[in-house]
XYZ file of C-alpha atoms in Angstrom:
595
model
C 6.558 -16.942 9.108
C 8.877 -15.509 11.340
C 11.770 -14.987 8.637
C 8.551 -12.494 6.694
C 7.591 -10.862 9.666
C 11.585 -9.696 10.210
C 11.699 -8.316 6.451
C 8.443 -6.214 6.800
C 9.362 -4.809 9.868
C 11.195 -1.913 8.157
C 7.462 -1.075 7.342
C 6.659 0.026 10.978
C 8.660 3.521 11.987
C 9.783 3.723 15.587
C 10.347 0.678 18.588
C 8.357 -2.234 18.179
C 10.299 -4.435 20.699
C 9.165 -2.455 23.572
C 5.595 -2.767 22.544
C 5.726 -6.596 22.206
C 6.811 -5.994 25.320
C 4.214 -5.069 27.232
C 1.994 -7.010 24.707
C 3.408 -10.291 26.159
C 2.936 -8.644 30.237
C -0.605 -8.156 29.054
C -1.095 -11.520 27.714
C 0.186 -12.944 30.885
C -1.751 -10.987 33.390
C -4.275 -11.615 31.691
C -3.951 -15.637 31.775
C -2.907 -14.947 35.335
C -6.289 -13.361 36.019
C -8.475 -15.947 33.942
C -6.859 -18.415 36.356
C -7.305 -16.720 39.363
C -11.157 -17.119 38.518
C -11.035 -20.953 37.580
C -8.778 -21.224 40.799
C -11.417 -19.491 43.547
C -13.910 -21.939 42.067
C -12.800 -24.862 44.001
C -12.954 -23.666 47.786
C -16.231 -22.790 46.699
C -17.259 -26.518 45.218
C -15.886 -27.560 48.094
C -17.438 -25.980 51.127
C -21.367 -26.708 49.042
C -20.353 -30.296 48.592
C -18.519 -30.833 51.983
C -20.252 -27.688 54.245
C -17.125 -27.378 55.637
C -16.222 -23.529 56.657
C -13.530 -24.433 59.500
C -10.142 -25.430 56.945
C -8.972 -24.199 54.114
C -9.910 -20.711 52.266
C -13.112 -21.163 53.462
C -11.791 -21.166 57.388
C -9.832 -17.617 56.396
C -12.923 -16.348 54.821
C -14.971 -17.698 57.655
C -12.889 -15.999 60.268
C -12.432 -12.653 58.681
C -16.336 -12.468 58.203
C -16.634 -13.441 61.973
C -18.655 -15.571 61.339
C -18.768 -19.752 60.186
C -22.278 -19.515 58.648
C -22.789 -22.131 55.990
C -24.569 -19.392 53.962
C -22.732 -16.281 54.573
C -19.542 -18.244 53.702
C -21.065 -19.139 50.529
C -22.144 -15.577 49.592
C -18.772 -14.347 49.843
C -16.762 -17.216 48.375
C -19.287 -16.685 45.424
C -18.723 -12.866 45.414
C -14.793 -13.571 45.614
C -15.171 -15.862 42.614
C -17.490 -13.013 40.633
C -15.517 -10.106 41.278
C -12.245 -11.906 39.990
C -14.071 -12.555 36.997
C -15.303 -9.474 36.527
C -11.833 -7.697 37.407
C -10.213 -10.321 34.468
C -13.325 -9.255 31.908
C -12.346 -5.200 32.471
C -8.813 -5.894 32.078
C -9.857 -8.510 28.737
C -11.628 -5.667 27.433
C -9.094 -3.043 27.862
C -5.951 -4.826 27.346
C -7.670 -6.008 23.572
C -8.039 -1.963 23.025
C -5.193 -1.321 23.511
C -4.082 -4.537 21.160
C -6.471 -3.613 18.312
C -5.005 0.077 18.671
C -1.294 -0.509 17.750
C -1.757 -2.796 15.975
C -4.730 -1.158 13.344
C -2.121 2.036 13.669
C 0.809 -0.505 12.801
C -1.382 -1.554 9.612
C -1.654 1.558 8.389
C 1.904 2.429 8.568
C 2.690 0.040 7.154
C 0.454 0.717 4.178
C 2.045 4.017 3.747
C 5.224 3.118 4.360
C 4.650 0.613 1.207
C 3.286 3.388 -0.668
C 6.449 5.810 -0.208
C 8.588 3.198 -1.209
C 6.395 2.233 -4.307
C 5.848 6.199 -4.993
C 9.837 6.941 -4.572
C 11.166 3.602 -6.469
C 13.239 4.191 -9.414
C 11.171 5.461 -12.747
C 12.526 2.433 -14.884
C 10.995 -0.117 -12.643
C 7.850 1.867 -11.954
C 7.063 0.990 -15.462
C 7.791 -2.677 -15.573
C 5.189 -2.807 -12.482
C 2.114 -4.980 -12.586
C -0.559 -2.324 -11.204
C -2.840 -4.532 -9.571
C -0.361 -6.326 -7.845
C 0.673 -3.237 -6.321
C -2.715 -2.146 -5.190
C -3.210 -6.071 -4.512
C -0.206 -6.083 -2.072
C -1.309 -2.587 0.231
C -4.700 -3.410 0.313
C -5.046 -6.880 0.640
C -1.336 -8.233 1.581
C -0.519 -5.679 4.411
C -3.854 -6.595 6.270
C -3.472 -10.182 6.017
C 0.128 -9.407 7.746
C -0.477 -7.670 10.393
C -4.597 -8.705 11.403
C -4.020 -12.334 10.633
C -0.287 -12.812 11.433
C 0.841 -10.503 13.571
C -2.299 -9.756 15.643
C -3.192 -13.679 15.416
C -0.093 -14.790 16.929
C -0.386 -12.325 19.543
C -3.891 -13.610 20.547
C -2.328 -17.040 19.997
C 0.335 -16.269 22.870
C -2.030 -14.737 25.224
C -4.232 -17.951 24.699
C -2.001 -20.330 25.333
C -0.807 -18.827 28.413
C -4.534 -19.119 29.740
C -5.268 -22.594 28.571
C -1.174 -23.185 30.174
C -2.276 -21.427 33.678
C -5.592 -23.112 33.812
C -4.136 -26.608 33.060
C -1.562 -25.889 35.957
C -4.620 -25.358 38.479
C -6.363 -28.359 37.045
C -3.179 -30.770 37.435
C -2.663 -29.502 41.114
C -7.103 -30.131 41.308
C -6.656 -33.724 39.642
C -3.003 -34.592 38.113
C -4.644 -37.848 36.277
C -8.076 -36.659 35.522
C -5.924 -33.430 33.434
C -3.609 -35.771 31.930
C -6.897 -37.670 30.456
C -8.671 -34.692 28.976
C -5.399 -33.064 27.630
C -4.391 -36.106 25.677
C -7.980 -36.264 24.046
C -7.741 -32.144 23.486
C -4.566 -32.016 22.588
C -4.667 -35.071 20.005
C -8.053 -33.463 18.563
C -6.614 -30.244 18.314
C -3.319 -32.038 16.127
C -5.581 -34.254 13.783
C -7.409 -30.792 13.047
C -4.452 -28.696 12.342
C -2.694 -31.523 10.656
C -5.645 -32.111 8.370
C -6.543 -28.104 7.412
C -3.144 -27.076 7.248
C -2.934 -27.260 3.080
C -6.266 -26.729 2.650
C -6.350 -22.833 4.290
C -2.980 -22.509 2.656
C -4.804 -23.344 -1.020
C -7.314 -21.067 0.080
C -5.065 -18.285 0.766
C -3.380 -18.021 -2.473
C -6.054 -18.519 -4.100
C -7.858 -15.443 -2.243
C -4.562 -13.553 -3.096
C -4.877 -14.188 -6.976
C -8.497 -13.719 -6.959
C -7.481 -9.967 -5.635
C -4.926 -9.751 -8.276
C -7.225 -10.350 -10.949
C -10.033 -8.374 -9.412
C -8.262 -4.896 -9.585
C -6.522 -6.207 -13.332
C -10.582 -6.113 -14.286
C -11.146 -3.179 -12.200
C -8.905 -0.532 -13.610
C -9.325 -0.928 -17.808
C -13.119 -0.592 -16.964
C -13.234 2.099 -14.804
C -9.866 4.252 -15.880
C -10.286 2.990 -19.359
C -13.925 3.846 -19.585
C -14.496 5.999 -22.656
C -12.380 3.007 -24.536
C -14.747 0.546 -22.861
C -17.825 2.228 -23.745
C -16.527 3.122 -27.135
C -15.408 -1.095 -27.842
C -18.589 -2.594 -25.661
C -15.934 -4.319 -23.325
C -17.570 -3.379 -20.589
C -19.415 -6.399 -20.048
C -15.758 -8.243 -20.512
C -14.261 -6.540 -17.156
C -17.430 -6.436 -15.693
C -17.601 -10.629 -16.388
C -13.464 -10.906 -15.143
C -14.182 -8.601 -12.451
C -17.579 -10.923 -11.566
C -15.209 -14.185 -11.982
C -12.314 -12.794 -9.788
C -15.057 -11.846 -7.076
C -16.360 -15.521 -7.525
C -13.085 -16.830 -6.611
C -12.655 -14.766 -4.299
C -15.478 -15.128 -2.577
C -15.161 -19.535 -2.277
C -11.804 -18.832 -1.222
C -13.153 -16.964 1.947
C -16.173 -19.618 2.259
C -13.270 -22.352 2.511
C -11.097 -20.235 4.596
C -14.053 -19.299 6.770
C -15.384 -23.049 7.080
C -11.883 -24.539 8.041
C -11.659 -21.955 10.920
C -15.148 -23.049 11.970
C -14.873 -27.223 11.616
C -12.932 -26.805 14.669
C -14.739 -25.713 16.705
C -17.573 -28.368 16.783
C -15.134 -30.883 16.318
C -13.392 -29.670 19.857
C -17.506 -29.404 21.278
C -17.635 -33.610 20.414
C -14.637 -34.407 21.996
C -14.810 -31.978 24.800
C -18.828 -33.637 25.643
C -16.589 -37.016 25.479
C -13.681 -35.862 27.632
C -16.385 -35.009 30.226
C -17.935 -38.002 30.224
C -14.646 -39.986 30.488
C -13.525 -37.728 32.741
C -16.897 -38.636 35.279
C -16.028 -42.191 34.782
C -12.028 -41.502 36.151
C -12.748 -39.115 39.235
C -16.032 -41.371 40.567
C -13.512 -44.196 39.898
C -10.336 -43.178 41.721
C -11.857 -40.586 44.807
C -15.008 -39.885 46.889
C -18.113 -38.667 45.409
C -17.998 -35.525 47.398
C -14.379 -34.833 45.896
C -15.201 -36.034 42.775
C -17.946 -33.646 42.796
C -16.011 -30.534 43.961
C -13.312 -31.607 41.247
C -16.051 -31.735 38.385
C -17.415 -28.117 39.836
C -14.066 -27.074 39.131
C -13.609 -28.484 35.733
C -16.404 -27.346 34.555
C -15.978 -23.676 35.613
C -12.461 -23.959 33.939
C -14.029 -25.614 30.625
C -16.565 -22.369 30.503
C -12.783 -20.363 29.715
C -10.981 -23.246 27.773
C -13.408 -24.610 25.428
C -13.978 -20.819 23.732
C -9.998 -20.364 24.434
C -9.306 -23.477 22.690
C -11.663 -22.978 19.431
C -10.036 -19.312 19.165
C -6.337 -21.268 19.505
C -7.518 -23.147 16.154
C -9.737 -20.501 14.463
C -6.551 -18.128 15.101
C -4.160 -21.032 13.932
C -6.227 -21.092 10.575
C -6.226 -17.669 10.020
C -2.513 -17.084 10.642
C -1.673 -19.997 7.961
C -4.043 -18.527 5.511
C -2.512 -14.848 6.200
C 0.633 -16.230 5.554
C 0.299 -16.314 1.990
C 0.185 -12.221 2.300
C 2.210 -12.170 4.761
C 4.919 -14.153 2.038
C 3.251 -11.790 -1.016
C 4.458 -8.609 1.481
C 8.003 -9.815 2.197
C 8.671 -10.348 -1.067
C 7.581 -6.841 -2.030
C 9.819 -5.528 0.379
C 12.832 -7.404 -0.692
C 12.269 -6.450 -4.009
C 11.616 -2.900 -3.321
C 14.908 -3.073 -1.335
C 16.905 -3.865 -4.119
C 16.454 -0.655 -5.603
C 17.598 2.881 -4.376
C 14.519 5.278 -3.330
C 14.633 8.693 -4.908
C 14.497 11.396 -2.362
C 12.294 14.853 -2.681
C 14.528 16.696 -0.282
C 17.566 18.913 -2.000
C 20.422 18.531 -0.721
C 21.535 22.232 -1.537
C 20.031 25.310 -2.027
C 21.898 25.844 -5.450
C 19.740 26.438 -7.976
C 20.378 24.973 -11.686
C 20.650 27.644 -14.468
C 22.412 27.983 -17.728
C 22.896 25.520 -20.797
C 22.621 22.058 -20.338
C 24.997 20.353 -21.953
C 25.125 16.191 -23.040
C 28.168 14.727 -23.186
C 29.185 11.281 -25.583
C 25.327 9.852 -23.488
C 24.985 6.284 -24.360
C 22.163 4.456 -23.124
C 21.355 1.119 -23.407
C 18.188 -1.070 -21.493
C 18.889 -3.452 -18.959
C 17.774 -6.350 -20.635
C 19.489 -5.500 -24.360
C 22.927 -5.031 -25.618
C 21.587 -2.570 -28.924
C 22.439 0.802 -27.640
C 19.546 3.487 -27.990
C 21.113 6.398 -27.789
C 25.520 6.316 -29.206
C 27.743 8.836 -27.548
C 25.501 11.610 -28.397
C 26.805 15.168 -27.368
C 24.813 18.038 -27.582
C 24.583 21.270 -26.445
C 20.744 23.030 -25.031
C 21.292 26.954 -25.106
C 19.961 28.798 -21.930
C 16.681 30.547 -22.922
C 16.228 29.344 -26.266
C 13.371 26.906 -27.693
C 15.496 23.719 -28.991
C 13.093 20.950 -30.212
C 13.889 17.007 -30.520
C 12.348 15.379 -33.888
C 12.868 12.300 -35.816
C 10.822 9.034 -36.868
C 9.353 6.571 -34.445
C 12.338 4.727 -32.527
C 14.858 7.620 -33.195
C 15.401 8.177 -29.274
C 13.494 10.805 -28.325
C 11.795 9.708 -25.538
C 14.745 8.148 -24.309
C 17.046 11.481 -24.697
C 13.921 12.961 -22.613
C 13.326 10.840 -19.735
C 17.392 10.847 -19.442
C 17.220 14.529 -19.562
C 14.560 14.720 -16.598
C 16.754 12.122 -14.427
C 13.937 9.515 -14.745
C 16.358 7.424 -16.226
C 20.344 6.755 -15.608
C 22.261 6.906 -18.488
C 24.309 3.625 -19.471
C 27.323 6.082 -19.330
C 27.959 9.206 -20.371
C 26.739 12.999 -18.391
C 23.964 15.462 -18.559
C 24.970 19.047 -17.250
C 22.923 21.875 -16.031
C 25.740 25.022 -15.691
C 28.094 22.753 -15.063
C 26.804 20.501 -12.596
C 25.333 17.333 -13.259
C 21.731 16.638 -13.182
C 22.005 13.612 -11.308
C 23.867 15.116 -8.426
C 20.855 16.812 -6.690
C 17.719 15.126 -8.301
C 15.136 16.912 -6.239
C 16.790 20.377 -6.837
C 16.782 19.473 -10.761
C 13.217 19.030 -10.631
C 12.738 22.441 -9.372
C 13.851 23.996 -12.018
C 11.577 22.144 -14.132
C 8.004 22.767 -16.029
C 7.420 19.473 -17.783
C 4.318 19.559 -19.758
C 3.263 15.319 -21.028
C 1.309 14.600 -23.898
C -1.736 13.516 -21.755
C -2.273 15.709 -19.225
C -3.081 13.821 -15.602
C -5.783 15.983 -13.848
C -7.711 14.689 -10.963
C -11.465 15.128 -9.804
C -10.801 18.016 -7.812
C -10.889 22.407 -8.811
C -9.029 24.180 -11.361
C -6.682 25.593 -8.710
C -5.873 22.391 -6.771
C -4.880 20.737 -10.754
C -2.766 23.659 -11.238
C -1.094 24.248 -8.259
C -0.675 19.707 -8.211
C 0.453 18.237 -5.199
C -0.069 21.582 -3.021
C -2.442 21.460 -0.140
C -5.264 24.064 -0.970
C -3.146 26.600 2.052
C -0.179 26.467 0.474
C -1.283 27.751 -3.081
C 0.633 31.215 -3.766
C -2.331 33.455 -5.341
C -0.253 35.783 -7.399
C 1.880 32.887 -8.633
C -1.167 31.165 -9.826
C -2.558 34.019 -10.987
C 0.483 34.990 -13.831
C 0.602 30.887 -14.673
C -2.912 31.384 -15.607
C -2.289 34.634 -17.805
C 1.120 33.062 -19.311
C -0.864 29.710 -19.984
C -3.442 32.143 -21.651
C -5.985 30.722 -19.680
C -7.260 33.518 -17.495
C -10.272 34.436 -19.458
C -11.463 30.705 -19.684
C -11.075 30.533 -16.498
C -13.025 33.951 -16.015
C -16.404 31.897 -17.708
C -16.572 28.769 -15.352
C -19.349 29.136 -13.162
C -17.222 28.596 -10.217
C -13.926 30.518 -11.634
C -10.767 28.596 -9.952
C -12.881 26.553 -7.671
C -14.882 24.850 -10.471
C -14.468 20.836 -10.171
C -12.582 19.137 -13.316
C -14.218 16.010 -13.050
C -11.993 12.562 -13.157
C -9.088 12.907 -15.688
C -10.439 16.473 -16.411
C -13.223 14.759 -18.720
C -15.465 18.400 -18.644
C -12.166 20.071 -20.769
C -11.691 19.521 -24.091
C -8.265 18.721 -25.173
C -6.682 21.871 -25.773
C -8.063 23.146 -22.234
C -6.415 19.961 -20.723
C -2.738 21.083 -22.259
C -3.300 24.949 -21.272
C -4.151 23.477 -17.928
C -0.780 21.416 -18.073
C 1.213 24.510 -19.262
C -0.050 26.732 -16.493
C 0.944 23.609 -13.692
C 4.532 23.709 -15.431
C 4.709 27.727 -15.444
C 3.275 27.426 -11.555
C 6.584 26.041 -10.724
C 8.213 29.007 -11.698
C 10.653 27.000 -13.552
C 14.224 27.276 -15.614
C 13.374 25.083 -18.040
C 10.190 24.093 -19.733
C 9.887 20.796 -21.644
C 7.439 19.872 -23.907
C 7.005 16.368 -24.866
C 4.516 15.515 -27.452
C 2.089 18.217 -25.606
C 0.421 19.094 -28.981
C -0.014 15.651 -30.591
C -3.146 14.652 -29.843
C -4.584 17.986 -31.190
C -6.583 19.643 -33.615
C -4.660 21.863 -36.414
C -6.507 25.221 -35.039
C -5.762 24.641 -31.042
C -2.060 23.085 -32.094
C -1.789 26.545 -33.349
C -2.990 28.062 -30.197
C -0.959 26.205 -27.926
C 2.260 26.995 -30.231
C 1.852 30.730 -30.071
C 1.583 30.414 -26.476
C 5.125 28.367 -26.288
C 6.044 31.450 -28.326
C 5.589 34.133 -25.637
C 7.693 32.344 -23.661
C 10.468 32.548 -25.538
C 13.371 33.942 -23.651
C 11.767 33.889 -20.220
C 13.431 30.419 -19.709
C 14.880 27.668 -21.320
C 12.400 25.472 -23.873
C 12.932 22.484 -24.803
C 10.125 20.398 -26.839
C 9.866 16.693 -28.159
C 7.790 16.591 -31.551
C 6.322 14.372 -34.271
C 4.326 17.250 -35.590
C 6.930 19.437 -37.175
C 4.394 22.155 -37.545
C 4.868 22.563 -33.733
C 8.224 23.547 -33.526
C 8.659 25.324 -36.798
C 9.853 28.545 -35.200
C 12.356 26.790 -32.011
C 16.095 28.391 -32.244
C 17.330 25.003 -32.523
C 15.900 21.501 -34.112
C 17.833 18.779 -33.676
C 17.130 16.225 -35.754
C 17.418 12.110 -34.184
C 18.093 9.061 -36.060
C 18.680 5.654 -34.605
C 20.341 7.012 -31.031
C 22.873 10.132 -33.158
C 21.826 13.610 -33.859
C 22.813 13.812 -37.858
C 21.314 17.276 -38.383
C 21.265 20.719 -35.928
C 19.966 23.908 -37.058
C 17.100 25.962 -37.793
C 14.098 24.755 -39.654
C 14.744 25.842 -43.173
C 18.753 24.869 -42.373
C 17.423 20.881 -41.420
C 14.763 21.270 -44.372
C 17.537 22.267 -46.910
C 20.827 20.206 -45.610
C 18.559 16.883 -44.584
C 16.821 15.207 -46.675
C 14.587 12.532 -44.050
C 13.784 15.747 -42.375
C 12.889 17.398 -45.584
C 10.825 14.205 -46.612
C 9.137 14.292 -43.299
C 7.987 17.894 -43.498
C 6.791 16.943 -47.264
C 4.804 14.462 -45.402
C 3.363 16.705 -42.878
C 2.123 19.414 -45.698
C 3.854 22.270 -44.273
C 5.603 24.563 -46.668
């Protein structure tokens, strides 16, 4: 548990060791204070079963009151022993503030600290990720860590230190009647933790796959709903999402129980550890002192008894946080592995000019067939060049190489000269990139154009000549609430070709060198393909286009087509120069039914 706790502690920014610090002080005043009470209890058991008020604390109380009155003595013992309590109570209250304040703020950074490094992990592994594992692991995993484990074993110190402090008063009260309830506590408390141990560990992993398989029903019905709806499989994720929650839910009913059974189990032995206890001091001292003693014991059981059922309940819920606790380090080792991207440029230089691909092989991780073979092209500045070819000719791989998503196997990409790869975050800059499908979120017009902007930031005249270029300003001019007009989730209240002018007017917000187009008119109708291609048109000139195709009808007027097979570019050239020296190309426009 420790050995996890040191690997997610790159999770929390800034100096935790000070704070554990004065965590630990805390935790020991307070046990110092809880004592303090138990402690004042046993002039006062004394001087009611003896009346004495001449020796002891009571003579020093007696004689700074002025007075040896049986009953006045009393009073302020009593008051001694109540305001010590209620200083300790105060200082409970505050000090666990303070506690539940670092350490809920600790959570949370943590959470977003797991987020960055999820966010800014390479693009390649992004995709082999299991989505609800990830959301699994920052909402579920990073509580368990830091609530169960972390805070836990913080409460466990400060409760030991009590029951520690308390059990040094009561050996100093009675050395043999403490030795005699300890061993019957302290074997209880071993049998229990001995027994429960696998059990809350079963019951934690199976809580932490029950979460898992919650959010892997949660998303296809809810993100995938029109598909849902569309293949009545709603009732399918609804059912896995029911089952997950099932398991779920006896996991926490067994985790919940185990932490319980303690405590009545302690309540038994603690009712016979009294009685044995009687038996021992009536045996072995006077009834008066066994008296007092018992006065005392039982004013220190009032404090132990709860302190010892949260030592176990905390002892259960640390083992069965573990499990996240273990899901979480692993996460962060694994995330380690990997180099984050960073969104800070580390120049001012902005790329410009042709980009240029030179002998770019590219091969996956896990395969020794190279994709792409020492391909070497050149992308003229502020011309419309356009990537076609079958299924599995490379385009997609060319293009997510070209963005810097991916690194090639070996090989360079240039921008004027300077390699894409050396300043990631400046490359990106420079670009518009406009996807097939669209991602819009349930927010307004503006905020989906202008993605990733806080609403103050958002340049009006910049947003303003996207909209025009994007040839969206008069739609835009009919929506009841213009630019402010809500989208809806995954911009469901556009229709298809609205969703790609939205996408071209984010790209053109950027302002950017070079606009890339991949697929962006696929999954459209003949008449709005059209649409969207004239608008590409206008552009031409004002910046570098670049656009990945199946539909050759889309990039029948680009400068350049360069035409992919199996990883190598076998054809470059105009339309009618592919169409007349290439005959797959030629066969693929037959295909298409474009003349």
């Amino acid at each position: 548990m420790l050995k996890n706790l040191r690997i997610v502690r790159p999770l929390i920014p800034g100096k935790v060791r000070g704070w554990l610090s004065l965590a630990l002080a805390g935790s020991i005043l307070l046990a110092l204070l809880d004592t303090l009470g138990v402690a004042a209890m046993l002039p006062l058991m004394q001087v009611i079963t003896t009346g004495d008020t001449e020796t002891g604390v009571a003579g020093t109380v007696a004689r700074f009151l002025g007075t040896s009155e049986l009953q006045s003595v009393i009073i302020a013992l009593a008051s001694i022993v109540g305001l010590a309590f209620l200083v300790k109570s105060c200082f409970s209250v505050s000090f666990r503030w303070w506690l539940l304040g670092h350490t809920t703020r600790m959570m949370a950074q943590a959470s977003t600290e797991l987020m960055r490094r999820y966010v800014l992990a390479p693009y390649a592994k992004h995709k082999s990720r299991n989505l609800p594992e990830v959301f699994r692991n920052i909402g579920a995993a990073v509580p368990q860590a830091f609530s169960q484990v972390l805070l836990g074993g913080l409460s466990l110190i400060a409760d030991l230190l009590t029951l520690f402090a308390m059990a040094v008063v009561l050996v100093a009260v009675s050395p043999l009647a403490t030795l005699f309830a300890g061993a019957i506590l302290g074997l209880t408390s071993a049998i229990i933790q001995r027994v429960m141990r696998r059990h809350l560990l079963t019951a934690g992993e199976s809580g932490a796959e029950a979460d898992r398989e919650a959010w892997a029903a949660l998303l296809p019905g809810l993100e995938g709903f029109r598909e849902a709806r569309l293949t009545s499989s709603g009732s399918t994720f609804i059912g896995g999402f029911s089952k997950a929650k099932g398991k779920s839910a006896d996991a926490q009913r067994r985790m919940s129980m185990f932490s319980e059974l303690p405590k009545y189990a302690l309540e038994i032995t603690f009712m016979i550890a009294i009685i044995g206890l009687t038996a021992v001091l009536f045996a072995t001292s006077t009834p008066s002192q066994a008296i007092a003693t018992l006065g005392v014991f039982a004013a220190a059981s009032l404090r132990m008894l709860p302190t010892l059922n949260r030592v176990t309940a905390t002892m259960a819920s640390m083992k069965s946080g573990s499990v996240g606790l273990g899901i979480l380090a692993r996460a962060v080792q694994d995330l380690d592995r990997d180099r984050m991207h960073s969104e800070v440029t580390s120049s001012d230089v902005r790329y410009s000019g042709d980009i240029e691909i030179n002998e770019l092989v590219y091969r996956y991780p896990d395969s020794d067939v190279a994709v792409l073979n020492g391909l070497t092209l050149t992308i003229r500045a502020g011309e419309t060049t356009a990537f076609v070819g079958s299924s599995g000719a490379g385009k997609s791989t060319l293009l997510d190489l070209i963005l810097g998503l991916t690194t090639p196997s070996s090989g360079a990409i240039m921008a004027g000269g300077r390699s894409v790869t050396d300043d990631l975050a400046a490359w990106y800059k420079t670009l518009g990139v406009v996807p097939q499908e669209v991602y819009l979120t349930n927010a307004s017009l503006r905020e989906n154009i202008a993605y990733g902007l806080a609403p103050e930031d958002i340049n009006a005249v910049q947003l303003e000549k996207a909209l025009r270029d994007a040839q969206l300003y008069d739609f835009v001019e009919t929506l009841p609430e213009k630019l402010d007009t809500t989208l809806g989730e995954r911009g469901v209240r556009l229709s298809g070709g609205q969703r790609q002018r939205v996408g071209i007017a984010r790209a053109l917000y950027r302002q950017p060198s070079y606009l890339i187009l991949d697929e962006a008119t696929s999954a459209l109708d003949n008449v709005t393909e059209r649409q969207i291609t004239d608008t590409i048109d206008t552009l031409r000139g004002q910046m570098t286009v670049i656009v990945v195709a199946h539909r050759l009808s889309t990039v029948k007027n680009a400068d350049t087509i360069i035409f992919l097979d199996k990883g190598n570019a076998t054809s470059v050239g105009t339309f009618d120069e592919l169409r007349a020296s290439n005959a797959d190309f030629d066969n693929l426009v037959r295909l298409g039914q474009l003349s």
